[in-house]
Tab-separated table of C-alpha atoms in Angstrom:
chain	number	residue	atom	x	y	z
A	1	MET	CA	12.129	36.258	-34.933
A	2	SER	CA	8.584	37.215	-35.844
A	3	THR	CA	5.459	35.938	-34.109
A	4	GLN	CA	4.447	34.034	-37.219
A	5	ALA	CA	7.804	32.278	-37.315
A	6	LEU	CA	7.446	31.328	-33.648
A	7	ASP	CA	3.984	29.907	-34.276
A	8	ALA	CA	5.369	27.807	-37.117
A	9	LEU	CA	7.850	26.067	-34.796
A	10	PRO	CA	6.762	22.620	-33.511
A	11	LYS	CA	5.445	22.766	-29.966
A	12	ALA	CA	7.236	20.648	-27.365
A	13	GLN	CA	5.199	17.697	-26.139
A	14	SER	CA	4.656	17.328	-22.412
A	15	PRO	CA	6.804	14.692	-20.630
A	16	PHE	CA	3.718	12.638	-19.743
A	17	LEU	CA	2.469	12.542	-23.338
A	18	THR	CA	5.957	11.673	-24.539
A	19	PHE	CA	6.144	8.832	-22.034
A	20	MET	CA	2.706	7.498	-22.998
A	21	SER	CA	3.578	7.737	-26.684
A	22	ARG	CA	6.714	5.688	-26.114
A	23	LEU	CA	4.718	3.109	-24.156
A	24	LEU	CA	2.044	2.764	-26.826
A	25	ASP	CA	4.728	2.454	-29.501
A	26	ASN	CA	6.306	-0.449	-27.623
A	27	ARG	CA	4.870	-3.719	-28.917
A	28	SER	CA	5.842	-5.749	-25.846
A	29	PHE	CA	4.078	-3.341	-23.526
A	30	VAL	CA	0.898	-3.209	-25.625
A	31	ILE	CA	0.623	-7.011	-25.925
A	32	GLY	CA	1.477	-7.591	-22.273
A	33	ALA	CA	-0.902	-4.906	-21.019
A	34	THR	CA	-3.696	-6.310	-23.197
A	35	LEU	CA	-3.253	-9.866	-21.879
A	36	PHE	CA	-2.993	-8.737	-18.282
A	37	LEU	CA	-5.925	-6.328	-18.564
A	38	PHE	CA	-8.068	-9.140	-19.976
A	39	VAL	CA	-7.325	-11.346	-16.955
A	40	VAL	CA	-7.946	-8.435	-14.564
A	41	LEU	CA	-11.327	-7.658	-16.145
A	42	LEU	CA	-12.362	-11.296	-15.859
A	43	ALA	CA	-11.444	-11.312	-12.175
A	44	VAL	CA	-13.126	-7.987	-11.404
A	45	PHE	CA	-16.390	-8.880	-13.132
A	46	ALA	CA	-16.435	-12.541	-12.075
A	47	ASP	CA	-19.826	-12.156	-10.386
A	48	VAL	CA	-21.352	-10.868	-13.621
A	49	ILE	CA	-19.630	-13.198	-16.089
A	50	THR	CA	-19.981	-16.563	-14.400
A	51	PRO	CA	-23.400	-18.275	-14.245
A	52	TYR	CA	-22.356	-20.740	-11.519
A	53	GLU	CA	-21.067	-20.599	-7.952
A	54	PRO	CA	-17.364	-21.492	-7.700
A	55	ASN	CA	-17.905	-24.068	-4.934
A	56	ALA	CA	-21.312	-25.423	-5.975
A	57	ASN	CA	-21.198	-29.235	-6.293
A	58	ASN	CA	-23.178	-31.074	-8.968
A	59	PHE	CA	-22.267	-34.758	-8.907
A	60	ARG	CA	-24.519	-35.494	-11.861
A	61	ALA	CA	-22.254	-33.309	-14.024
A	62	ARG	CA	-18.883	-34.541	-12.693
A	63	LEU	CA	-15.953	-34.707	-15.145
A	64	GLN	CA	-17.947	-33.480	-18.112
A	65	PRO	CA	-15.822	-32.385	-21.102
A	66	PRO	CA	-16.004	-28.813	-22.433
A	67	SER	CA	-19.421	-28.037	-23.890
A	68	ALA	CA	-21.813	-25.184	-24.521
A	69	GLU	CA	-23.034	-25.490	-20.926
A	70	HIS	CA	-19.584	-25.753	-19.350
A	71	TRP	CA	-17.011	-24.123	-21.610
A	72	PHE	CA	-14.021	-25.485	-19.660
A	73	GLY	CA	-15.760	-28.680	-18.486
A	74	THR	CA	-16.292	-29.745	-14.884
A	75	ASP	CA	-14.166	-31.338	-12.170
A	76	HIS	CA	-14.752	-34.472	-10.083
A	77	PHE	CA	-17.249	-32.603	-7.889
A	78	GLY	CA	-19.189	-31.299	-10.880
A	79	ARG	CA	-17.970	-27.739	-10.345
A	80	ASP	CA	-17.654	-25.509	-13.399
A	81	ILE	CA	-13.954	-25.120	-14.255
A	82	LEU	CA	-14.399	-21.763	-16.017
A	83	THR	CA	-16.073	-20.293	-12.953
A	84	ARG	CA	-13.400	-21.607	-10.622
A	85	VAL	CA	-10.601	-20.372	-12.886
A	86	ILE	CA	-12.074	-16.854	-13.007
A	87	TYR	CA	-12.567	-16.723	-9.235
A	88	GLY	CA	-9.131	-18.273	-8.799
A	89	GLY	CA	-7.724	-15.431	-10.873
A	90	ARG	CA	-9.380	-12.945	-8.531
A	91	LEU	CA	-7.731	-14.546	-5.497
A	92	SER	CA	-4.351	-14.916	-7.212
A	93	LEU	CA	-4.372	-11.287	-8.366
A	94	THR	CA	-5.322	-10.148	-4.863
A	95	ILE	CA	-2.403	-12.077	-3.403
A	96	GLY	CA	-0.119	-10.716	-6.129
A	97	ILE	CA	-1.103	-7.099	-5.458
A	98	ALA	CA	-0.655	-7.556	-1.699
A	99	VAL	CA	2.811	-9.096	-2.156
A	100	VAL	CA	3.837	-6.343	-4.588
A	101	ILE	CA	2.836	-3.719	-2.003
A	102	PHE	CA	4.638	-5.653	0.744
A	103	THR	CA	7.886	-6.085	-1.155
A	104	GLY	CA	7.633	-2.596	-2.669
A	105	VAL	CA	7.368	-0.903	0.723
A	106	PHE	CA	9.763	-3.031	2.766
A	107	GLY	CA	12.206	-3.680	-0.072
A	108	THR	CA	12.391	0.038	-0.810
A	109	LEU	CA	12.890	1.026	2.826
A	110	ILE	CA	15.523	-1.649	3.451
A	111	GLY	CA	17.382	-0.982	0.200
A	112	ALA	CA	17.250	2.786	0.680
A	113	ALA	CA	18.581	2.553	4.238
A	114	ALA	CA	21.397	0.230	3.159
A	115	GLY	CA	22.366	2.383	0.182
A	116	TYR	CA	22.199	5.763	1.889
A	117	PHE	CA	23.545	5.079	5.380
A	118	ARG	CA	26.973	3.554	4.892
A	119	ARG	CA	27.257	2.249	8.447
A	120	LEU	CA	24.099	0.172	7.989
A	121	ASP	CA	24.956	-1.174	4.566
A	122	ASN	CA	27.056	-4.146	5.606
A	123	ILE	CA	24.708	-5.245	8.415
A	124	ILE	CA	21.516	-5.026	6.356
A	125	MET	CA	22.849	-6.548	3.166
A	126	ARG	CA	24.496	-9.503	4.909
A	127	PHE	CA	21.088	-10.358	6.364
A	128	MET	CA	19.518	-9.997	2.904
A	129	ASP	CA	22.251	-12.222	1.484
A	130	ALA	CA	21.432	-14.857	4.097
A	131	LEU	CA	17.789	-14.861	2.937
A	132	MET	CA	18.844	-14.913	-0.712
A	133	ALA	CA	20.976	-17.986	-0.043
A	134	PHE	CA	17.726	-19.969	-0.084
A	135	PRO	CA	15.770	-20.319	-3.337
A	136	SER	CA	12.783	-17.976	-3.165
A	137	ILE	CA	10.181	-20.680	-3.654
A	138	LEU	CA	11.816	-22.925	-1.035
A	139	LEU	CA	11.883	-20.054	1.454
A	140	ALA	CA	8.216	-19.302	0.723
A	141	ILE	CA	7.239	-22.965	1.158
A	142	THR	CA	9.104	-23.122	4.494
A	143	VAL	CA	7.462	-19.971	5.853
A	144	ALA	CA	3.974	-20.940	4.624
A	145	ALA	CA	4.260	-24.475	5.981
A	146	THR	CA	5.457	-23.138	9.343
A	147	LEU	CA	2.720	-20.522	9.701
A	148	GLY	CA	-0.100	-22.623	8.258
A	149	ALA	CA	-2.259	-22.532	5.148
A	150	SER	CA	-4.129	-19.220	4.846
A	151	VAL	CA	-4.201	-16.237	2.517
A	152	PRO	CA	-2.412	-13.826	4.934
A	153	ASN	CA	0.318	-16.400	5.590
A	154	VAL	CA	0.816	-16.933	1.851
A	155	ILE	CA	1.162	-13.164	1.367
A	156	LEU	CA	3.661	-12.968	4.229
A	157	ALA	CA	5.650	-15.957	2.959
A	158	LEU	CA	5.890	-14.652	-0.604
A	159	GLY	CA	6.625	-11.137	0.657
A	160	ILE	CA	9.556	-12.385	2.737
A	161	ALA	CA	10.827	-14.422	-0.217
A	162	THR	CA	10.746	-11.532	-2.705
A	163	THR	CA	11.851	-8.614	-0.513
A	164	PRO	CA	15.650	-9.326	-0.461
A	165	HIS	CA	15.972	-9.081	-4.262
A	166	THR	CA	13.929	-5.878	-4.318
A	167	ALA	CA	16.056	-4.394	-1.536
A	168	ARG	CA	19.241	-5.178	-3.472
A	169	ILE	CA	17.921	-3.483	-6.618
A	170	VAL	CA	16.859	-0.365	-4.698
A	171	ARG	CA	20.195	-0.248	-2.895
A	172	ALA	CA	22.091	-0.368	-6.202
A	173	SER	CA	20.056	2.562	-7.548
A	174	VAL	CA	20.503	4.578	-4.350
A	175	LEU	CA	24.273	4.031	-4.416
A	176	VAL	CA	24.400	5.617	-7.866
A	177	VAL	CA	21.959	8.473	-7.319
A	178	ARG	CA	23.354	9.586	-3.957
A	179	GLU	CA	26.595	10.640	-5.705
A	180	MET	CA	24.809	12.917	-8.195
A	181	GLU	CA	25.491	16.659	-8.173
A	182	TYR	CA	21.941	17.674	-7.259
A	183	VAL	CA	22.091	15.449	-4.159
A	184	GLU	CA	25.363	17.089	-3.139
A	185	ALA	CA	23.760	20.482	-3.723
A	186	ALA	CA	20.771	19.595	-1.538
A	187	ARG	CA	23.120	18.385	1.172
A	188	ALA	CA	25.154	21.606	0.941
A	189	LEU	CA	21.969	23.670	1.319
A	190	GLY	CA	21.256	21.915	4.614
A	191	ALA	CA	18.526	19.496	3.571
A	192	GLY	CA	17.888	16.710	6.088
A	193	HIS	CA	18.441	13.025	5.492
A	194	ALA	CA	14.733	12.288	5.077
A	195	ARG	CA	14.256	15.050	2.487
A	196	ILE	CA	17.346	14.023	0.525
A	197	LEU	CA	16.476	10.339	0.621
A	198	PHE	CA	12.794	10.494	-0.262
A	199	ARG	CA	12.559	13.609	-2.429
A	200	HIS	CA	15.860	13.545	-4.299
A	201	ILE	CA	17.180	9.973	-4.258
A	202	LEU	CA	14.189	7.616	-4.207
A	203	ALA	CA	12.194	9.848	-6.563
A	204	ASN	CA	14.933	9.316	-9.142
A	205	SER	CA	15.378	5.589	-8.412
A	206	LEU	CA	11.853	4.415	-9.212
A	207	ALA	CA	12.414	3.138	-12.762
A	208	PRO	CA	14.209	-0.126	-11.879
A	209	LEU	CA	11.840	-0.625	-8.920
A	210	ILE	CA	8.741	-0.367	-11.123
A	211	VAL	CA	10.142	-2.885	-13.592
A	212	ARG	CA	11.150	-5.188	-10.738
A	213	LEU	CA	7.638	-5.127	-9.266
A	214	THR	CA	6.081	-6.289	-12.539
A	215	TYR	CA	8.349	-9.340	-12.474
A	216	VAL	CA	7.534	-9.854	-8.789
A	217	PHE	CA	3.845	-9.900	-9.696
A	218	ALA	CA	4.451	-12.582	-12.340
A	219	SER	CA	6.621	-14.694	-10.035
A	220	VAL	CA	4.030	-14.444	-7.246
A	221	ILE	CA	1.306	-15.814	-9.557
A	222	LEU	CA	3.505	-18.831	-10.263
A	223	ALA	CA	4.637	-19.223	-6.651
A	224	GLU	CA	1.077	-19.069	-5.327
A	225	ALA	CA	0.112	-21.814	-7.765
A	226	VAL	CA	3.022	-23.920	-6.508
A	227	LEU	CA	2.099	-23.351	-2.858
A	228	SER	CA	-1.551	-24.227	-3.529
A	229	TYR	CA	-0.519	-27.315	-5.486
A	230	LEU	CA	1.602	-28.482	-2.538
A	231	GLY	CA	-1.202	-27.827	-0.055
A	232	VAL	CA	0.331	-24.854	1.797
A	233	GLY	CA	-1.558	-22.153	-0.097
A	234	PRO	CA	-5.069	-20.803	0.546
A	235	PRO	CA	-7.056	-23.682	2.063
A	236	PRO	CA	-9.853	-25.473	0.155
A	237	PRO	CA	-12.474	-24.925	-1.065
A	238	ALA	CA	-11.108	-21.488	-2.055
A	239	PRO	CA	-10.480	-21.643	-5.826
A	240	THR	CA	-6.871	-20.973	-6.780
A	241	PHE	CA	-4.913	-21.819	-9.905
A	242	GLY	CA	-2.666	-24.271	-8.096
A	243	GLY	CA	-5.542	-25.779	-6.116
A	244	ILE	CA	-7.579	-26.466	-9.270
A	245	ILE	CA	-4.584	-28.125	-10.921
A	246	ALA	CA	-3.903	-30.171	-7.783
A	247	ASN	CA	-7.521	-31.379	-7.729
A	248	GLY	CA	-7.218	-32.559	-11.315
A	249	ARG	CA	-3.890	-34.380	-11.096
A	250	ASP	CA	-5.622	-37.718	-10.441
A	251	PHE	CA	-7.779	-37.261	-13.548
A	252	MET	CA	-5.213	-36.033	-16.069
A	253	VAL	CA	-5.835	-38.999	-18.403
A	254	GLU	CA	-9.620	-39.146	-18.323
A	255	ALA	CA	-10.254	-35.409	-17.785
A	256	PRO	CA	-7.220	-33.385	-18.946
A	257	TRP	CA	-9.287	-30.178	-19.153
A	258	VAL	CA	-9.290	-29.885	-15.358
A	259	THR	CA	-5.566	-29.078	-15.385
A	260	LEU	CA	-5.200	-27.735	-18.933
A	261	PHE	CA	-7.292	-24.572	-18.705
A	262	PRO	CA	-5.944	-23.304	-15.346
A	263	GLY	CA	-2.442	-23.864	-16.697
A	264	LEU	CA	-3.222	-21.835	-19.820
A	265	ILE	CA	-4.621	-18.960	-17.747
A	266	ILE	CA	-1.447	-18.963	-15.629
A	267	LEU	CA	0.581	-18.923	-18.849
A	268	PHE	CA	-1.304	-15.935	-20.288
A	269	THR	CA	-1.166	-14.003	-17.005
A	270	VAL	CA	2.556	-14.493	-16.456
A	271	LEU	CA	3.336	-13.884	-20.131
A	272	GLY	CA	1.361	-10.647	-20.049
A	273	LEU	CA	3.176	-9.407	-16.941
A	274	ASN	CA	6.601	-10.316	-18.326
A	275	LEU	CA	5.922	-8.553	-21.630
A	276	LEU	CA	4.565	-5.549	-19.734
A	277	GLY	CA	7.727	-5.455	-17.646
A	278	ASP	CA	9.936	-5.723	-20.732
A	279	GLY	CA	8.092	-2.796	-22.300
A	280	LEU	CA	8.449	-0.657	-19.178
A	281	ARG	CA	12.146	-1.502	-18.996
A	282	ASP	CA	12.666	-0.444	-22.617
A	283	VAL	CA	10.928	2.882	-22.043
A	284	LEU	CA	12.341	3.697	-18.597
A	285	ASP	CA	15.953	2.638	-19.225
A	286	PRO	CA	17.860	5.790	-20.295
A	287	ARG	CA	20.522	3.713	-22.050
A	288	ILE	CA	17.887	2.274	-24.362
A	289	LYS	CA	16.551	5.797	-24.994
A	290	VAL	CA	19.968	6.819	-26.261
């Protein structure tokens, strides 16, 4: 074949560009990423966007409806709801990221050990099953109430509640990948357990884990709001979604905006994460590719 004919052939696109093209072509991913990115930008630039302090009281402006001065209105202490919602998003996202790291690390290690080492599988997974016997939110409430209301305790409680499901998903992937031919070849060439597990098995088991962590992030946002609403989340006066809603439950008739706007922000955040996760699942799932 001549050089000119070779130049006329279409050039193969790199795997990264192909992956990004598939992501950008996925409507769920684009919408979800846009919603989530909007909330993240608000939280990151809260100091620049908001003209008020999140905990500054102004009793002369208490329970004012939405206006040009206070876009989301004020609460019973005269605090600006928009400011508190934005700062509450910063705290909720921080807790969400910390829990995702917690469950990603420990869930991966536990699931990988259970899936790869057969003698440990039954012991580890029976303990995970015992934790999964309790509803996640009930387990988180129990742990948080036992340890006390603080941000680290909320992260620990939600991390313990979400890790068993993550470990089970990782274990299922490891059970499949460890039987692949390239793993057998690495074992035959004398590769150690650590090299086989981390370089060959876990590296090819990340797709379901990544999708799982997006759903964990969304569930943590909701769970943190529940814990704060029940009084076992970050202690006042720290602004959180659940804490703002809890403060406005006695004024839902005369000042519905106190609970309405935090609820809408929770809705948009969780919806964005769920759509983002659906898009990642569609792109990363090889069965859907076929």
